[in-house]
One Martini backbone bead per residue (centre of mass of N, CA, C, O) as a GRO file, in nm:
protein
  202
    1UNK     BB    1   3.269   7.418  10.582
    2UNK     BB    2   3.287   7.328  10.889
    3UNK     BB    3   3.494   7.487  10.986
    4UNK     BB    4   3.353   7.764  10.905
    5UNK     BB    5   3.116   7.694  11.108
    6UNK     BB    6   3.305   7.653  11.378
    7UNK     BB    7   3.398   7.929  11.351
    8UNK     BB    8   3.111   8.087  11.400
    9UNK     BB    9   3.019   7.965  11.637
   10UNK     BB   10   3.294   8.035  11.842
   11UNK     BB   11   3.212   8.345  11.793
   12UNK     BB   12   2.906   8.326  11.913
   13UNK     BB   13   3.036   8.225  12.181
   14UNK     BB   14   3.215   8.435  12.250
   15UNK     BB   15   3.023   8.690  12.259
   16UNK     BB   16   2.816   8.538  12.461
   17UNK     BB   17   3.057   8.490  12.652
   18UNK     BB   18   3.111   8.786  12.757
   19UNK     BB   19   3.191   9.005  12.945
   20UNK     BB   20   3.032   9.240  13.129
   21UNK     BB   21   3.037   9.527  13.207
   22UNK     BB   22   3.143   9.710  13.419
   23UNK     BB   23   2.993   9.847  13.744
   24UNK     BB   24   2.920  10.089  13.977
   25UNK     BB   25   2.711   9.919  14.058
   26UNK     BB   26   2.491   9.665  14.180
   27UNK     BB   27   2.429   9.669  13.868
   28UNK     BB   28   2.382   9.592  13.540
   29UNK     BB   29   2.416   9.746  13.296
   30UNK     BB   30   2.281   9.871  12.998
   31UNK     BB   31   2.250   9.646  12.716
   32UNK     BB   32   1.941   9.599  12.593
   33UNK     BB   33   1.767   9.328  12.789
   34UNK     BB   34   1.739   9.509  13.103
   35UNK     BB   35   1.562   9.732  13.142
   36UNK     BB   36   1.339   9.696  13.336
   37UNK     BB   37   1.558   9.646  13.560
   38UNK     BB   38   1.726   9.892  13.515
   39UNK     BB   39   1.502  10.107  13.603
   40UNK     BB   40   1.463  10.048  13.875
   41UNK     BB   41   1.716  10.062  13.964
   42UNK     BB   42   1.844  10.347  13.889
   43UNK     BB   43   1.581  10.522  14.040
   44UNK     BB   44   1.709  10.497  14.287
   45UNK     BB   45   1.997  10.572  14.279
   46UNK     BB   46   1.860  10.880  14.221
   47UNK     BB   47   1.749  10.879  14.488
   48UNK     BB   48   1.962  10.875  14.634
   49UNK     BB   49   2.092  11.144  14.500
   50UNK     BB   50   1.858  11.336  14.451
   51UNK     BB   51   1.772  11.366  14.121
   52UNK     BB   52   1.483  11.221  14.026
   53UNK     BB   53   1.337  11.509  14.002
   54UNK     BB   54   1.417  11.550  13.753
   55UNK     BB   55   1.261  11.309  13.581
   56UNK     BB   56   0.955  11.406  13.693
   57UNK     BB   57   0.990  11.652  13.632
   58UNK     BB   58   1.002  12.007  13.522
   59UNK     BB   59   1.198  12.208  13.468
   60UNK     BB   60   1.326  12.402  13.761
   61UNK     BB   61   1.490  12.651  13.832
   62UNK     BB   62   1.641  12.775  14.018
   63UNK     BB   63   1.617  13.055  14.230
   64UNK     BB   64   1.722  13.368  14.236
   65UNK     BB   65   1.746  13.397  14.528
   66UNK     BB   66   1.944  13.167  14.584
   67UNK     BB   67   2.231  13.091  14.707
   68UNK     BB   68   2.530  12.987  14.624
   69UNK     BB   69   2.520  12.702  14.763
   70UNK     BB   70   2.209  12.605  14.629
   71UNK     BB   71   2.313  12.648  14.323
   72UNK     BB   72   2.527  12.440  14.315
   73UNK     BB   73   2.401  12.217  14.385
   74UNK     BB   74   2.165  12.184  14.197
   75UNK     BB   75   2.395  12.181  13.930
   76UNK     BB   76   2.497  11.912  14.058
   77UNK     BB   77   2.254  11.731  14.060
   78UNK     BB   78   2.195  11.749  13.777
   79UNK     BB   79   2.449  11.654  13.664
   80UNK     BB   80   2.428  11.369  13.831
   81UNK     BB   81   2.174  11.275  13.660
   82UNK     BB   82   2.365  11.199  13.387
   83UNK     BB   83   2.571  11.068  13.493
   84UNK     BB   84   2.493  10.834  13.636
   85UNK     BB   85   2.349  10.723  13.357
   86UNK     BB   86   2.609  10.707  13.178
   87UNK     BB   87   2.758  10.479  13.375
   88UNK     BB   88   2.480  10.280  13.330
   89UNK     BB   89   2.613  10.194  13.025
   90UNK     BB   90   2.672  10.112  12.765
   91UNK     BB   91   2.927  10.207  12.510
   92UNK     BB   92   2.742  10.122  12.273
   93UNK     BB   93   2.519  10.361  12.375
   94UNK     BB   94   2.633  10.653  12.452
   95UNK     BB   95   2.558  10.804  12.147
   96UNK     BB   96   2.237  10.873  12.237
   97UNK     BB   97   2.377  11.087  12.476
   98UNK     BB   98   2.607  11.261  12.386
   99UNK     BB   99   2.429  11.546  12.322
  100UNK     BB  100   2.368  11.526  12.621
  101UNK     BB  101   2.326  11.679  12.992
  102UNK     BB  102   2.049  11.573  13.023
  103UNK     BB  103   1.876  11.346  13.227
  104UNK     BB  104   1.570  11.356  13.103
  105UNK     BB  105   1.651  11.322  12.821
  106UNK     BB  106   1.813  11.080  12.841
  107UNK     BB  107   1.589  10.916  12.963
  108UNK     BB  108   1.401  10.901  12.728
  109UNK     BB  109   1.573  10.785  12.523
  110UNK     BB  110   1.578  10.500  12.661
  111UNK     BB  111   1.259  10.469  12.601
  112UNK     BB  112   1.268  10.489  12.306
  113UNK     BB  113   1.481  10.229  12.257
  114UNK     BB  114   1.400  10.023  12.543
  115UNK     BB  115   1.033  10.000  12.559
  116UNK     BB  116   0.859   9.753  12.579
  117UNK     BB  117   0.604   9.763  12.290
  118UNK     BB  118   0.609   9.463  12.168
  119UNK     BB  119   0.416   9.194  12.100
  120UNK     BB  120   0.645   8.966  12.179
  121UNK     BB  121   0.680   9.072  12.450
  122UNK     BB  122   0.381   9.075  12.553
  123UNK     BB  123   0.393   8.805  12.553
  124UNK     BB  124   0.637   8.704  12.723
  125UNK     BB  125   0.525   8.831  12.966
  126UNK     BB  126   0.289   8.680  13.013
  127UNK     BB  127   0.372   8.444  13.028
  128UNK     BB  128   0.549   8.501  13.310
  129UNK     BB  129   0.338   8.530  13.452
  130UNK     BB  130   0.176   8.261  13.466
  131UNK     BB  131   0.454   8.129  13.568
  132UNK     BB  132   0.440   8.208  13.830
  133UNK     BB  133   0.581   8.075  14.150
  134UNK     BB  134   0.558   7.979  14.477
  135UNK     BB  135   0.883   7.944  14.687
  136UNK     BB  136   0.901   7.889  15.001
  137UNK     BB  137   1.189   7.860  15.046
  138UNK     BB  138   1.271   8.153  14.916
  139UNK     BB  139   0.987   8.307  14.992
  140UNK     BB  140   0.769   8.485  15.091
  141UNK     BB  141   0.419   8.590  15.015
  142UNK     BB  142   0.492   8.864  14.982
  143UNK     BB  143   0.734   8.847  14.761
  144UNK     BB  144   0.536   8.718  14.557
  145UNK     BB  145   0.331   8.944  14.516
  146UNK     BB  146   0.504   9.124  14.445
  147UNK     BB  147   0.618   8.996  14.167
  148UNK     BB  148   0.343   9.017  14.028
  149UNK     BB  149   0.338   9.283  14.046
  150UNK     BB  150   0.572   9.376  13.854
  151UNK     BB  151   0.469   9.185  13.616
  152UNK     BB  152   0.221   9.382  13.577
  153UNK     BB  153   0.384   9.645  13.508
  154UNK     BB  154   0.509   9.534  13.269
  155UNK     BB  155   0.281   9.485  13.124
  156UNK     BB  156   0.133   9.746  13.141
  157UNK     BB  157   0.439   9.898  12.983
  158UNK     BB  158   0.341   9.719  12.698
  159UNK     BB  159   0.004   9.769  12.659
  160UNK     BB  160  -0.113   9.603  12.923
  161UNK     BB  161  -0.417   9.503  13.097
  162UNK     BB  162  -0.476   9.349  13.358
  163UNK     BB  163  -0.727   9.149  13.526
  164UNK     BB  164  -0.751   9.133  13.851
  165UNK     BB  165  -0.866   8.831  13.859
  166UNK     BB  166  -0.614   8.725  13.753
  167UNK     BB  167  -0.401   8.792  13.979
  168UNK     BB  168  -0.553   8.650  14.188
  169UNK     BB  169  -0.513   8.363  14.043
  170UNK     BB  170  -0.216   8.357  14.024
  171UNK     BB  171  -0.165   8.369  14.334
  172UNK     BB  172  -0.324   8.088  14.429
  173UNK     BB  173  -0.258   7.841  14.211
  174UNK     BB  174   0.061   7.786  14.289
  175UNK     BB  175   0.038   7.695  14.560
  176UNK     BB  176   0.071   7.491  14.831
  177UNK     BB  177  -0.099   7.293  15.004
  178UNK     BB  178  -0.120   7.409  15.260
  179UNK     BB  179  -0.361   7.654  15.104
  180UNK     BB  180  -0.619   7.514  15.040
  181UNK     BB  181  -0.822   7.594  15.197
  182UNK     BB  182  -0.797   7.828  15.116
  183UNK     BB  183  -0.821   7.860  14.843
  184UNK     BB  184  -1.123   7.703  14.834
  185UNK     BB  185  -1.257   7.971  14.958
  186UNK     BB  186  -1.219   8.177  14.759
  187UNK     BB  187  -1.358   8.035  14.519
  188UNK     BB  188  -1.650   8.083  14.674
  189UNK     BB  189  -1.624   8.335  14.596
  190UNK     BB  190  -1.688   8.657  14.463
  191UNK     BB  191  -1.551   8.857  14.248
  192UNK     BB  192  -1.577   9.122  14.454
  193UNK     BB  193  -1.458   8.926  14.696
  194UNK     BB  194  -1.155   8.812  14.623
  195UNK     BB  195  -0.959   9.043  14.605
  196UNK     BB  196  -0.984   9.131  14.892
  197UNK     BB  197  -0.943   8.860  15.070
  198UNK     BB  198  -0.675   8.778  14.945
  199UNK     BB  199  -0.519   9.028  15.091
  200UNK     BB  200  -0.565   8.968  15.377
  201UNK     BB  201  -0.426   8.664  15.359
  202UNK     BB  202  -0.144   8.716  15.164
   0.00000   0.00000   0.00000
């Protein structure tokens, strides 16, 4: 029975550190675990190829006036709008995608299947948002404030907008020593007035 259990332990420990699929990217593949930030990796990427406007417009055929040059471009842009994402994934997932060569389509697809919109999702994003701590050795104000931004944005699209107020709130609560003065100064304006002020001290 021990050893039974302990070769159980044995292989869930070998599978959890299995090393990830090597990337061609900067970034590690879409695992399953890793999409929101995933997702705004690949983004990057695909506007960085020329791509991204596949995935945000509606489809518009090249025009019929255009070069043979141009035609080429657009079919090749295209073409690379998906195979991008094809390659940006594991390969346990690829058959999700394997039946489309739309990069548009594709990426709807794993819209569907890896965007975080359960309830259990939504509390960790939350709890994460409030745990959000400004690291002066580590990051300027600024670089914080974006953090705070980004993990609001995740949390707005699991299905929960934060309010303002708290988004200030979380800004400025566990900010160093330092900041008291700043700190007790906002605490005393009006919640009217404190996101505006907050956002040009910051």
């Amino acid at each position: 029975m021990i050893v039974s259990v302990c070769c159980e332990v044995y292989k869930a420990d070998r599978k959890m550190n299995m090393p990830a699929e090597s990337s061609p990217f900067a970034f590690p593949k879409l695992d399953g675990s890793n999409y929101t930030s995933w997702k705004e990796d690949m983004k990057v990427v695909l506007m960085d190829r020329g791509c991204w406007s596949f995935i945000i417009w509606e489809d518009k055929p090249c025009p019929e006036q255009a070069t043979e040059k141009e035609k080429f471009e657009y079919d090749w842009r295209k073409q690379r709008c998906y195979t991008t994402i094809y390659q940006g994934i594991e390969r346990k997932f690829l058959p999700l995608i394997r039946h489309t060569t739309d990069g548009k389509e594709a990426w709807n697809i794993l819209i569907t299947n890896f965007e975080p919109t359960s309830k259990a999702r939504l509390a960790d994003l939350i709890d994460e948002f409030f745990e959000l701590k400004f690291n002066p050795v580590e990051e300027t104000t600024g670089i914080f404030c974006k953090r705070v931004e980004e993990k609001k944005t995740q949390v707005k699209e699991a299905g929960f907008e934060i309010p303002e107020l708290f988004i200030a709130l979380q800004l400025i609560r566990r900010l160093p020593a330092e900041y008291d003065h700043l700190v007790q100064t906002l605490y005393r304006l009006k919640d009217e007035e404190f996101t505006g002020k907050l956002k040009k001290n910051l």
